[in-house]
JSON list of C-alpha atoms and ligand atoms in Angstrom, two decimals:
[
{"chain": "A", "resi": 1, "resn": "MET", "atom": "CA", "xyz": [19.91, -18.62, 0.32]},
{"chain": "A", "resi": 2, "resn": "PRO", "atom": "CA", "xyz": [22.88, -20.02, 2.79]},
{"chain": "A", "resi": 3, "resn": "HIS", "atom": "CA", "xyz": [26.47, -19.39, 1.82]},
{"chain": "A", "resi": 4, "resn": "ARG", "atom": "CA", "xyz": [27.99, -22.14, 0.13]},
{"chain": "A", "resi": 5, "resn": "VAL", "atom": "CA", "xyz": [31.43, -23.53, 1.76]},
{"chain": "A", "resi": 6, "resn": "LEU", "atom": "CA", "xyz": [33.91, -25.82, 0.22]},
{"chain": "A", "resi": 7, "resn": "LEU", "atom": "CA", "xyz": [36.17, -27.07, 3.18]},
{"chain": "A", "resi": 8, "resn": "VAL", "atom": "CA", "xyz": [39.42, -28.48, 1.77]},
{"chain": "A", "resi": 9, "resn": "GLU", "atom": "CA", "xyz": [41.17, -30.19, 4.56]},
{"chain": "A", "resi": 10, "resn": "ASP", "atom": "CA", "xyz": [42.76, -33.84, 4.77]},
{"chain": "A", "resi": 11, "resn": "GLU", "atom": "CA", "xyz": [42.61, -34.11, 8.75]},
{"chain": "A", "resi": 12, "resn": "PRO", "atom": "CA", "xyz": [39.46, -35.75, 9.77]},
{"chain": "A", "resi": 13, "resn": "GLU", "atom": "CA", "xyz": [40.35, -34.17, 13.45]},
{"chain": "A", "resi": 14, "resn": "ILE", "atom": "CA", "xyz": [39.78, -31.20, 11.97]},
{"chain": "A", "resi": 15, "resn": "VAL", "atom": "CA", "xyz": [37.03, -31.74, 9.27]},
{"chain": "A", "resi": 16, "resn": "SER", "atom": "CA", "xyz": [34.45, -33.43, 11.68]},
{"chain": "A", "resi": 17, "resn": "PRO", "atom": "CA", "xyz": [34.05, -30.47, 14.10]},
{"chain": "A", "resi": 18, "resn": "LEU", "atom": "CA", "xyz": [34.21, -27.69, 11.41]},
{"chain": "A", "resi": 19, "resn": "VAL", "atom": "CA", "xyz": [31.68, -29.20, 9.42]},
{"chain": "A", "resi": 20, "resn": "ARG", "atom": "CA", "xyz": [29.32, -29.87, 12.28]},
{"chain": "A", "resi": 21, "resn": "THR", "atom": "CA", "xyz": [29.94, -26.08, 13.59]},
{"chain": "A", "resi": 22, "resn": "LEU", "atom": "CA", "xyz": [29.66, -24.42, 9.92]},
{"chain": "A", "resi": 23, "resn": "GLU", "atom": "CA", "xyz": [26.41, -26.31, 9.29]},
{"chain": "A", "resi": 24, "resn": "ARG", "atom": "CA", "xyz": [24.99, -25.19, 12.49]},
{"chain": "A", "resi": 25, "resn": "GLU", "atom": "CA", "xyz": [25.66, -21.78, 11.64]},
{"chain": "A", "resi": 26, "resn": "GLY", "atom": "CA", "xyz": [23.69, -22.34, 8.76]},
{"chain": "A", "resi": 27, "resn": "TYR", "atom": "CA", "xyz": [26.50, -22.78, 5.95]},
{"chain": "A", "resi": 28, "resn": "ALA", "atom": "CA", "xyz": [26.02, -25.25, 3.04]},
{"chain": "A", "resi": 29, "resn": "VAL", "atom": "CA", "xyz": [29.16, -27.30, 3.43]},
{"chain": "A", "resi": 30, "resn": "ALA", "atom": "CA", "xyz": [30.95, -29.69, 0.86]},
{"chain": "A", "resi": 31, "resn": "GLN", "atom": "CA", "xyz": [34.26, -30.98, 1.34]},
{"chain": "A", "resi": 32, "resn": "ALA", "atom": "CA", "xyz": [37.52, -31.97, -0.56]},
{"chain": "A", "resi": 33, "resn": "ALA", "atom": "CA", "xyz": [40.31, -33.79, 1.19]},
{"chain": "A", "resi": 34, "resn": "THR", "atom": "CA", "xyz": [42.75, -33.23, -1.70]},
{"chain": "A", "resi": 35, "resn": "GLY", "atom": "CA", "xyz": [43.88, -30.22, -4.07]},
{"chain": "A", "resi": 36, "resn": "ARG", "atom": "CA", "xyz": [42.80, -32.09, -6.88]},
{"chain": "A", "resi": 37, "resn": "GLU", "atom": "CA", "xyz": [39.48, -32.80, -5.45]},
{"chain": "A", "resi": 38, "resn": "ALA", "atom": "CA", "xyz": [39.11, -28.86, -4.52]},
{"chain": "A", "resi": 39, "resn": "LEU", "atom": "CA", "xyz": [39.80, -28.10, -8.21]},
{"chain": "A", "resi": 40, "resn": "SER", "atom": "CA", "xyz": [37.12, -30.09, -9.82]},
{"chain": "A", "resi": 41, "resn": "ALA", "atom": "CA", "xyz": [34.56, -29.32, -7.05]},
{"chain": "A", "resi": 42, "resn": "THR", "atom": "CA", "xyz": [35.04, -25.61, -7.87]},
{"chain": "A", "resi": 43, "resn": "ALA", "atom": "CA", "xyz": [35.13, -26.23, -11.50]},
{"chain": "A", "resi": 44, "resn": "ARG", "atom": "CA", "xyz": [31.62, -27.81, -11.26]},
{"chain": "A", "resi": 45, "resn": "GLU", "atom": "CA", "xyz": [30.09, -25.85, -8.57]},
{"chain": "A", "resi": 46, "resn": "GLU", "atom": "CA", "xyz": [29.84, -22.21, -7.46]},
{"chain": "A", "resi": 47, "resn": "TYR", "atom": "CA", "xyz": [31.14, -21.44, -4.02]},
{"chain": "A", "resi": 48, "resn": "ASP", "atom": "CA", "xyz": [31.04, -18.18, -2.05]},
{"chain": "A", "resi": 49, "resn": "VAL", "atom": "CA", "xyz": [34.33, -19.57, 0.03]},
{"chain": "A", "resi": 50, "resn": "VAL", "atom": "CA", "xyz": [36.97, -22.05, 0.14]},
{"chain": "A", "resi": 51, "resn": "ILE", "atom": "CA", "xyz": [38.45, -22.78, 3.27]},
{"chain": "A", "resi": 52, "resn": "LEU", "atom": "CA", "xyz": [41.80, -24.15, 2.29]},
{"chain": "A", "resi": 53, "resn": "ASP", "atom": "CA", "xyz": [44.39, -26.00, 4.47]},
{"chain": "A", "resi": 54, "resn": "LEU", "atom": "CA", "xyz": [47.83, -25.61, 2.82]},
{"chain": "A", "resi": 55, "resn": "GLY", "atom": "CA", "xyz": [49.36, -29.26, 4.14]},
{"chain": "A", "resi": 56, "resn": "LEU", "atom": "CA", "xyz": [47.25, -31.26, 1.50]},
{"chain": "A", "resi": 57, "resn": "PRO", "atom": "CA", "xyz": [48.41, -34.60, 0.73]},
{"chain": "A", "resi": 58, "resn": "ASP", "atom": "CA", "xyz": [49.00, -34.41, -3.10]},
{"chain": "A", "resi": 59, "resn": "MET", "atom": "CA", "xyz": [49.47, -30.57, -3.61]},
{"chain": "A", "resi": 60, "resn": "ASP", "atom": "CA", "xyz": [50.71, -27.68, -1.75]},
{"chain": "A", "resi": 61, "resn": "GLY", "atom": "CA", "xyz": [47.77, -25.06, -0.60]},
{"chain": "A", "resi": 62, "resn": "LEU", "atom": "CA", "xyz": [49.24, -22.31, -2.19]},
{"chain": "A", "resi": 63, "resn": "ASP", "atom": "CA", "xyz": [49.46, -23.79, -5.66]},
{"chain": "A", "resi": 64, "resn": "VAL", "atom": "CA", "xyz": [45.91, -24.98, -5.23]},
{"chain": "A", "resi": 65, "resn": "CYS", "atom": "CA", "xyz": [45.03, -21.45, -4.39]},
{"chain": "A", "resi": 66, "resn": "ARG", "atom": "CA", "xyz": [47.02, -19.82, -7.63]},
{"chain": "A", "resi": 67, "resn": "MET", "atom": "CA", "xyz": [45.09, -22.39, -9.99]},
{"chain": "A", "resi": 68, "resn": "LEU", "atom": "CA", "xyz": [41.59, -21.40, -8.43]},
{"chain": "A", "resi": 69, "resn": "ARG", "atom": "CA", "xyz": [42.26, -17.86, -9.45]},
{"chain": "A", "resi": 70, "resn": "ALA", "atom": "CA", "xyz": [43.78, -18.95, -12.75]},
{"chain": "A", "resi": 71, "resn": "ALA", "atom": "CA", "xyz": [40.53, -20.89, -13.29]},
{"chain": "A", "resi": 72, "resn": "ASP", "atom": "CA", "xyz": [38.66, -17.93, -12.47]},
{"chain": "A", "resi": 73, "resn": "TYR", "atom": "CA", "xyz": [37.21, -18.94, -9.33]},
{"chain": "A", "resi": 74, "resn": "ASP", "atom": "CA", "xyz": [35.93, -15.58, -7.99]},
{"chain": "A", "resi": 75, "resn": "GLY", "atom": "CA", "xyz": [34.56, -16.28, -4.48]},
{"chain": "A", "resi": 76, "resn": "ALA", "atom": "CA", "xyz": [36.57, -15.78, -1.49]},
{"chain": "A", "resi": 77, "resn": "VAL", "atom": "CA", "xyz": [39.53, -18.22, 0.11]},
{"chain": "A", "resi": 78, "resn": "LEU", "atom": "CA", "xyz": [40.39, -18.23, 3.60]},
{"chain": "A", "resi": 79, "resn": "ILE", "atom": "CA", "xyz": [43.83, -20.34, 4.28]},
{"chain": "A", "resi": 80, "resn": "LEU", "atom": "CA", "xyz": [44.04, -22.57, 7.13]},
{"chain": "A", "resi": 81, "resn": "SER", "atom": "CA", "xyz": [47.85, -23.21, 8.18]},
{"chain": "A", "resi": 82, "resn": "GLY", "atom": "CA", "xyz": [50.28, -24.17, 10.75]},
{"chain": "A", "resi": 83, "resn": "ARG", "atom": "CA", "xyz": [53.14, -22.83, 9.20]},
{"chain": "A", "resi": 84, "resn": "ALA", "atom": "CA", "xyz": [53.26, -19.53, 11.04]},
{"chain": "A", "resi": 85, "resn": "ARG", "atom": "CA", "xyz": [56.11, -18.50, 9.71]},
{"chain": "A", "resi": 86, "resn": "GLU", "atom": "CA", "xyz": [54.56, -18.45, 6.03]},
{"chain": "A", "resi": 87, "resn": "LEU", "atom": "CA", "xyz": [51.08, -16.95, 6.86]},
{"chain": "A", "resi": 88, "resn": "ASP", "atom": "CA", "xyz": [52.18, -13.20, 6.83]},
{"chain": "A", "resi": 89, "resn": "ARG", "atom": "CA", "xyz": [53.27, -13.90, 3.33]},
{"chain": "A", "resi": 90, "resn": "VAL", "atom": "CA", "xyz": [50.34, -15.88, 2.03]},
{"chain": "A", "resi": 91, "resn": "VAL", "atom": "CA", "xyz": [47.56, -12.63, 2.04]},
{"chain": "A", "resi": 92, "resn": "GLY", "atom": "CA", "xyz": [48.11, -10.20, -0.57]},
{"chain": "A", "resi": 93, "resn": "LEU", "atom": "CA", "xyz": [50.89, -12.15, -2.59]},
{"chain": "A", "resi": 94, "resn": "ASP", "atom": "CA", "xyz": [50.39, -13.57, -5.84]},
{"chain": "A", "resi": 95, "resn": "ALA", "atom": "CA", "xyz": [48.78, -16.76, -4.38]},
{"chain": "A", "resi": 96, "resn": "GLY", "atom": "CA", "xyz": [45.01, -14.51, -4.37]},
{"chain": "A", "resi": 97, "resn": "ALA", "atom": "CA", "xyz": [44.07, -15.76, -0.94]},
{"chain": "A", "resi": 98, "resn": "ASP", "atom": "CA", "xyz": [41.70, -13.12, 1.08]},
{"chain": "A", "resi": 99, "resn": "ASP", "atom": "CA", "xyz": [42.63, -14.09, 4.96]},
{"chain": "A", "resi": 100, "resn": "TYR", "atom": "CA", "xyz": [44.18, -16.69, 6.71]},
{"chain": "A", "resi": 101, "resn": "VAL", "atom": "CA", "xyz": [43.73, -18.38, 9.90]},
{"chain": "A", "resi": 102, "resn": "ALA", "atom": "CA", "xyz": [46.53, -19.97, 12.14]},
{"chain": "A", "resi": 103, "resn": "LYS", "atom": "CA", "xyz": [46.35, -23.57, 13.36]},
{"chain": "A", "resi": 104, "resn": "PRO", "atom": "CA", "xyz": [45.47, -24.39, 15.87]},
{"chain": "A", "resi": 105, "resn": "PHE", "atom": "CA", "xyz": [42.49, -22.09, 15.82]},
{"chain": "A", "resi": 106, "resn": "GLY", "atom": "CA", "xyz": [39.30, -21.64, 18.07]},
{"chain": "A", "resi": 107, "resn": "LEU", "atom": "CA", "xyz": [35.65, -22.46, 16.08]},
{"chain": "A", "resi": 108, "resn": "ALA", "atom": "CA", "xyz": [34.73, -19.21, 17.28]},
{"chain": "A", "resi": 109, "resn": "GLU", "atom": "CA", "xyz": [37.74, -17.15, 15.99]},
{"chain": "A", "resi": 110, "resn": "LEU", "atom": "CA", "xyz": [37.27, -18.99, 12.41]},
{"chain": "A", "resi": 111, "resn": "LEU", "atom": "CA", "xyz": [33.54, -18.02, 12.18]},
{"chain": "A", "resi": 112, "resn": "ALA", "atom": "CA", "xyz": [34.04, -14.62, 13.06]},
{"chain": "A", "resi": 113, "resn": "ARG", "atom": "CA", "xyz": [36.71, -14.22, 10.18]},
{"chain": "A", "resi": 114, "resn": "LEU", "atom": "CA", "xyz": [34.44, -16.34, 7.79]},
{"chain": "A", "resi": 115, "resn": "ARG", "atom": "CA", "xyz": [31.67, -13.75, 8.39]},
{"chain": "A", "resi": 116, "resn": "ALA", "atom": "CA", "xyz": [34.04, -10.69, 7.79]},
{"chain": "A", "resi": 117, "resn": "LEU", "atom": "CA", "xyz": [35.44, -12.01, 4.80]},
{"chain": "A", "resi": 118, "resn": "LEU", "atom": "CA", "xyz": [32.06, -12.98, 3.49]},
{"chain": "A", "resi": 119, "resn": "ARG", "atom": "CA", "xyz": [30.89, -9.52, 4.22]},
{"chain": "A", "resi": 120, "resn": "ARG", "atom": "CA", "xyz": [33.98, -7.91, 2.08]},
{"chain": "A", "resi": 121, "resn": "THR", "atom": "CA", "xyz": [33.62, -10.04, -0.85]},
{"chain": "A", "resi": 122, "resn": "SER", "atom": "CA", "xyz": [29.98, -11.06, -1.13]},
{"chain": "A", "resi": 123, "resn": "GLY", "atom": "CA", "xyz": [28.52, -10.50, -4.57]},
{"chain": "A", "resi": 124, "resn": "ARG", "atom": "CA", "xyz": [31.99, -11.55, -6.32]},
{"chain": "A", "resi": 125, "resn": "ALA", "atom": "CA", "xyz": [30.54, -15.10, -7.02]},
{"chain": "A", "resi": 126, "resn": "GLY", "atom": "CA", "xyz": [27.61, -13.84, -8.95]},
{"chain": "A", "resi": 127, "resn": "GLN", "atom": "CA", "xyz": [25.55, -14.62, -5.88]},
{"chain": "A", "resi": 128, "resn": "SER", "atom": "CA", "xyz": [21.90, -14.01, -6.51]},
{"chain": "A", "resi": 129, "resn": "GLY", "atom": "CA", "xyz": [19.10, -12.95, -4.14]},
{"chain": "A", "resi": 130, "resn": "VAL", "atom": "CA", "xyz": [21.43, -10.95, -1.86]},
{"chain": "A", "resi": 131, "resn": "GLU", "atom": "CA", "xyz": [19.33, -8.61, 0.30]},
{"chain": "A", "resi": 132, "resn": "ARG", "atom": "CA", "xyz": [19.75, -5.13, -0.37]},
{"chain": "A", "resi": 133, "resn": "ARG", "atom": "CA", "xyz": [17.91, -3.92, 2.64]},
{"chain": "A", "resi": 134, "resn": "LEU", "atom": "CA", "xyz": [19.41, -0.83, 4.50]},
{"chain": "A", "resi": 135, "resn": "GLU", "atom": "CA", "xyz": [20.07, -2.06, 8.29]},
{"chain": "A", "resi": 136, "resn": "VAL", "atom": "CA", "xyz": [21.10, 1.11, 10.65]},
{"chain": "A", "resi": 137, "resn": "ASP", "atom": "CA", "xyz": [22.83, -0.80, 13.92]},
{"chain": "A", "resi": 138, "resn": "VAL", "atom": "CA", "xyz": [22.56, 2.27, 16.45]},
{"chain": "A", "resi": 139, "resn": "ASP", "atom": "CA", "xyz": [24.52, 0.25, 19.21]},
{"chain": "A", "resi": 140, "resn": "ALA", "atom": "CA", "xyz": [27.40, -0.50, 16.80]},
{"chain": "A", "resi": 141, "resn": "HIS", "atom": "CA", "xyz": [27.30, 2.85, 14.78]},
{"chain": "A", "resi": 142, "resn": "ARG", "atom": "CA", "xyz": [27.28, 1.03, 11.44]},
{"chain": "A", "resi": 143, "resn": "VAL", "atom": "CA", "xyz": [25.48, 0.87, 8.45]},
{"chain": "A", "resi": 144, "resn": "HIS", "atom": "CA", "xyz": [24.78, -2.27, 6.08]},
{"chain": "A", "resi": 145, "resn": "VAL", "atom": "CA", "xyz": [23.35, -2.59, 2.94]},
{"chain": "A", "resi": 146, "resn": "GLY", "atom": "CA", "xyz": [23.13, -6.45, 2.29]},
{"chain": "A", "resi": 147, "resn": "GLU", "atom": "CA", "xyz": [26.46, -7.55, 3.30]},
{"chain": "A", "resi": 148, "resn": "CYS", "atom": "CA", "xyz": [28.40, -4.31, 2.48]},
{"chain": "A", "resi": 149, "resn": "GLU", "atom": "CA", "xyz": [28.93, -1.84, 5.29]},
{"chain": "A", "resi": 150, "resn": "VAL", "atom": "CA", "xyz": [28.39, 1.96, 4.17]},
{"chain": "A", "resi": 151, "resn": "LEU", "atom": "CA", "xyz": [30.84, 4.23, 5.81]},
{"chain": "A", "resi": 152, "resn": "LEU", "atom": "CA", "xyz": [29.38, 7.42, 7.14]},
{"chain": "A", "resi": 153, "resn": "THR", "atom": "CA", "xyz": [30.81, 10.24, 9.21]},
{"chain": "A", "resi": 154, "resn": "SER", "atom": "CA", "xyz": [29.16, 10.68, 12.36]},
{"chain": "A", "resi": 155, "resn": "LYS", "atom": "CA", "xyz": [26.51, 13.16, 11.77]},
{"chain": "A", "resi": 156, "resn": "GLU", "atom": "CA", "xyz": [25.66, 11.62, 8.75]},
{"chain": "A", "resi": 157, "resn": "PHE", "atom": "CA", "xyz": [25.13, 8.60, 10.64]},
{"chain": "A", "resi": 158, "resn": "ASP", "atom": "CA", "xyz": [23.14, 10.13, 13.35]},
{"chain": "A", "resi": 159, "resn": "VAL", "atom": "CA", "xyz": [20.87, 12.18, 10.54]},
{"chain": "A", "resi": 160, "resn": "LEU", "atom": "CA", "xyz": [19.98, 8.57, 8.74]},
{"chain": "A", "resi": 161, "resn": "ALA", "atom": "CA", "xyz": [19.44, 6.78, 12.25]},
{"chain": "A", "resi": 162, "resn": "VAL", "atom": "CA", "xyz": [16.75, 9.33, 13.13]},
{"chain": "A", "resi": 163, "resn": "LEU", "atom": "CA", "xyz": [15.40, 8.96, 9.51]},
{"chain": "A", "resi": 164, "resn": "ALA", "atom": "CA", "xyz": [15.41, 5.36, 9.75]},
{"chain": "A", "resi": 165, "resn": "ALA", "atom": "CA", "xyz": [13.60, 5.14, 13.26]},
{"chain": "A", "resi": 166, "resn": "ASN", "atom": "CA", "xyz": [10.91, 7.38, 11.53]},
{"chain": "A", "resi": 167, "resn": "ARG", "atom": "CA", "xyz": [10.82, 5.37, 8.14]},
{"chain": "A", "resi": 168, "resn": "ASP", "atom": "CA", "xyz": [8.19, 6.36, 5.86]},
{"chain": "A", "resi": 169, "resn": "LYS", "atom": "CA", "xyz": [7.60, 9.57, 8.25]},
{"chain": "A", "resi": 170, "resn": "VAL", "atom": "CA", "xyz": [8.16, 13.07, 7.54]},
{"chain": "A", "resi": 171, "resn": "VAL", "atom": "CA", "xyz": [11.01, 14.20, 10.03]},
{"chain": "A", "resi": 172, "resn": "SER", "atom": "CA", "xyz": [11.02, 18.11, 10.38]},
{"chain": "A", "resi": 173, "resn": "ARG", "atom": "CA", "xyz": [14.26, 20.19, 9.97]},
{"chain": "A", "resi": 174, "resn": "SER", "atom": "CA", "xyz": [13.83, 21.28, 13.52]},
{"chain": "A", "resi": 175, "resn": "GLN", "atom": "CA", "xyz": [13.61, 17.74, 14.83]},
{"chain": "A", "resi": 176, "resn": "LEU", "atom": "CA", "xyz": [16.67, 16.60, 13.17]},
{"chain": "A", "resi": 177, "resn": "MET", "atom": "CA", "xyz": [18.71, 19.68, 14.28]},
{"chain": "A", "resi": 178, "resn": "SER", "atom": "CA", "xyz": [17.70, 19.22, 17.58]},
{"chain": "A", "resi": 179, "resn": "GLU", "atom": "CA", "xyz": [18.45, 15.60, 17.88]},
{"chain": "A", "resi": 180, "resn": "VAL", "atom": "CA", "xyz": [21.68, 15.61, 15.90]},
{"chain": "A", "resi": 181, "resn": "TRP", "atom": "CA", "xyz": [23.31, 19.05, 16.66]},
{"chain": "A", "resi": 182, "resn": "THR", "atom": "CA", "xyz": [21.57, 19.61, 19.74]},
{"chain": "A", "resi": 183, "resn": "GLU", "atom": "CA", "xyz": [23.71, 22.86, 21.15]},
{"chain": "A", "resi": 184, "resn": "GLY", "atom": "CA", "xyz": [24.54, 25.68, 19.01]},
{"chain": "A", "resi": 185, "resn": "TRP", "atom": "CA", "xyz": [22.00, 25.61, 16.80]},
{"chain": "A", "resi": 186, "resn": "TYR", "atom": "CA", "xyz": [20.32, 29.10, 16.21]},
{"chain": "A", "resi": 187, "resn": "GLY", "atom": "CA", "xyz": [18.03, 28.79, 13.09]},
{"chain": "A", "resi": 188, "resn": "SER", "atom": "CA", "xyz": [20.45, 28.11, 10.28]},
{"chain": "A", "resi": 189, "resn": "THR", "atom": "CA", "xyz": [20.08, 24.55, 8.86]},
{"chain": "A", "resi": 190, "resn": "LYS", "atom": "CA", "xyz": [22.61, 24.81, 6.01]},
{"chain": "A", "resi": 191, "resn": "THR", "atom": "CA", "xyz": [24.89, 22.19, 7.64]},
{"chain": "A", "resi": 192, "resn": "LEU", "atom": "CA", "xyz": [21.71, 19.82, 7.72]},
{"chain": "A", "resi": 193, "resn": "ASP", "atom": "CA", "xyz": [21.31, 20.48, 3.93]},
{"chain": "A", "resi": 194, "resn": "VAL", "atom": "CA", "xyz": [24.98, 19.86, 3.43]},
{"chain": "A", "resi": 195, "resn": "THR", "atom": "CA", "xyz": [24.83, 16.45, 5.38]},
{"chain": "A", "resi": 196, "resn": "ILE", "atom": "CA", "xyz": [21.61, 15.28, 3.96]},
{"chain": "A", "resi": 197, "resn": "GLY", "atom": "CA", "xyz": [23.45, 16.00, 0.55]},
{"chain": "A", "resi": 198, "resn": "ARG", "atom": "CA", "xyz": [26.57, 13.75, 1.49]},
{"chain": "A", "resi": 199, "resn": "LEU", "atom": "CA", "xyz": [24.03, 10.81, 2.62]},
{"chain": "A", "resi": 200, "resn": "ARG", "atom": "CA", "xyz": [22.19, 10.97, -0.44]},
{"chain": "A", "resi": 201, "resn": "GLN", "atom": "CA", "xyz": [25.11, 10.49, -2.74]},
{"chain": "A", "resi": 202, "resn": "LYS", "atom": "CA", "xyz": [26.46, 7.82, -0.38]},
{"chain": "A", "resi": 203, "resn": "LEU", "atom": "CA", "xyz": [22.86, 5.82, -0.55]},
{"chain": "A", "resi": 204, "resn": "ASP", "atom": "CA", "xyz": [22.75, 6.57, -4.03]},
{"chain": "A", "resi": 205, "resn": "ARG", "atom": "CA", "xyz": [25.88, 4.12, -4.55]},
{"chain": "A", "resi": 206, "resn": "ALA", "atom": "CA", "xyz": [25.23, 1.53, -1.90]},
{"chain": "A", "resi": 207, "resn": "ALA", "atom": "CA", "xyz": [21.57, 1.53, -1.80]},
{"chain": "A", "resi": 208, "resn": "PRO", "atom": "CA", "xyz": [19.91, 2.99, -4.81]},
{"chain": "A", "resi": 209, "resn": "ALA", "atom": "CA", "xyz": [16.69, 1.44, -3.68]},
{"chain": "A", "resi": 210, "resn": "GLU", "atom": "CA", "xyz": [16.54, 3.86, -0.56]},
{"chain": "A", "resi": 211, "resn": "ARG", "atom": "CA", "xyz": [15.83, 7.64, -1.12]},
{"chain": "A", "resi": 212, "resn": "VAL", "atom": "CA", "xyz": [16.14, 10.73, 1.29]},
{"chain": "A", "resi": 213, "resn": "VAL", "atom": "CA", "xyz": [12.91, 12.71, 0.03]},
{"chain": "A", "resi": 214, "resn": "THR", "atom": "CA", "xyz": [12.73, 16.61, 0.62]},
{"chain": "A", "resi": 215, "resn": "VAL", "atom": "CA", "xyz": [9.22, 17.11, 1.73]},
{"chain": "A", "resi": 216, "resn": "ARG", "atom": "CA", "xyz": [9.21, 21.08, 1.10]},
{"chain": "A", "resi": 217, "resn": "GLY", "atom": "CA", "xyz": [8.69, 23.33, 4.01]},
{"chain": "A", "resi": 218, "resn": "VAL", "atom": "CA", "xyz": [8.68, 20.56, 6.49]},
{"chain": "A", "resi": 219, "resn": "GLY", "atom": "CA", "xyz": [11.80, 18.26, 6.33]},
{"chain": "A", "resi": 220, "resn": "PHE", "atom": "CA", "xyz": [12.92, 15.01, 5.11]},
{"chain": "A", "resi": 221, "resn": "ARG", "atom": "CA", "xyz": [11.53, 11.31, 4.65]},
{"chain": "A", "resi": 222, "resn": "LEU", "atom": "CA", "xyz": [13.69, 8.06, 4.25]},
{"chain": "A", "resi": 223, "resn": "GLU", "atom": "CA", "xyz": [11.63, 5.90, 1.70]},
{"chain": "A", "resi": 224, "resn": "SER", "atom": "CA", "xyz": [12.47, 2.49, -0.44]},
{"chain": "B", "resi": 1, "resn": "CA", "atom": "CA1", "xyz": [46.67, -31.19, 6.17]}
]
């Protein structure tokens, strides 16, 4: 299901290229040109993110943001504003915005901020059908479950990467020791057991569908 975006902005020169870009990136985009329209749109429909201009014709964007939160809107809010001096105070204050982009902005920058924001806040808006699959990105050294990042130490990551590369197959203790710890291994695999234990705890919380199974006398297996 695409992420649902409500773009609240009154300047056509900003709206049309932004809508085109967002739609091309696969977002479902709705528009509002005033604060009032924005509030009635969020009362009718659920959105994952509201991109909110501060300079609207009828209301101050910060007031719109406060009213959204007061009305229990629980998606993300990304502020757009040319008021550079005010921006630093926007996020984390009582207005309830999650992030901001200063005008003028590049579309690439806005898309990057939007993706990061949705990763952080996804699921807050009662989103259904979120994929809970474990993704190990070896190049970036990061692990995601759905849109959430799982924070691992470097050894935990290395162990998981080896297990994930051999998903549903048993990986022997000696293979894990030699691939992850390489030097200085003289037979004890206690460190490996400690690392596997921590990894299990973290996966339990983030990805309950994934399990690191102990295969007695042999090694470990990652399975769903
Ligand atoms: Ca404006």
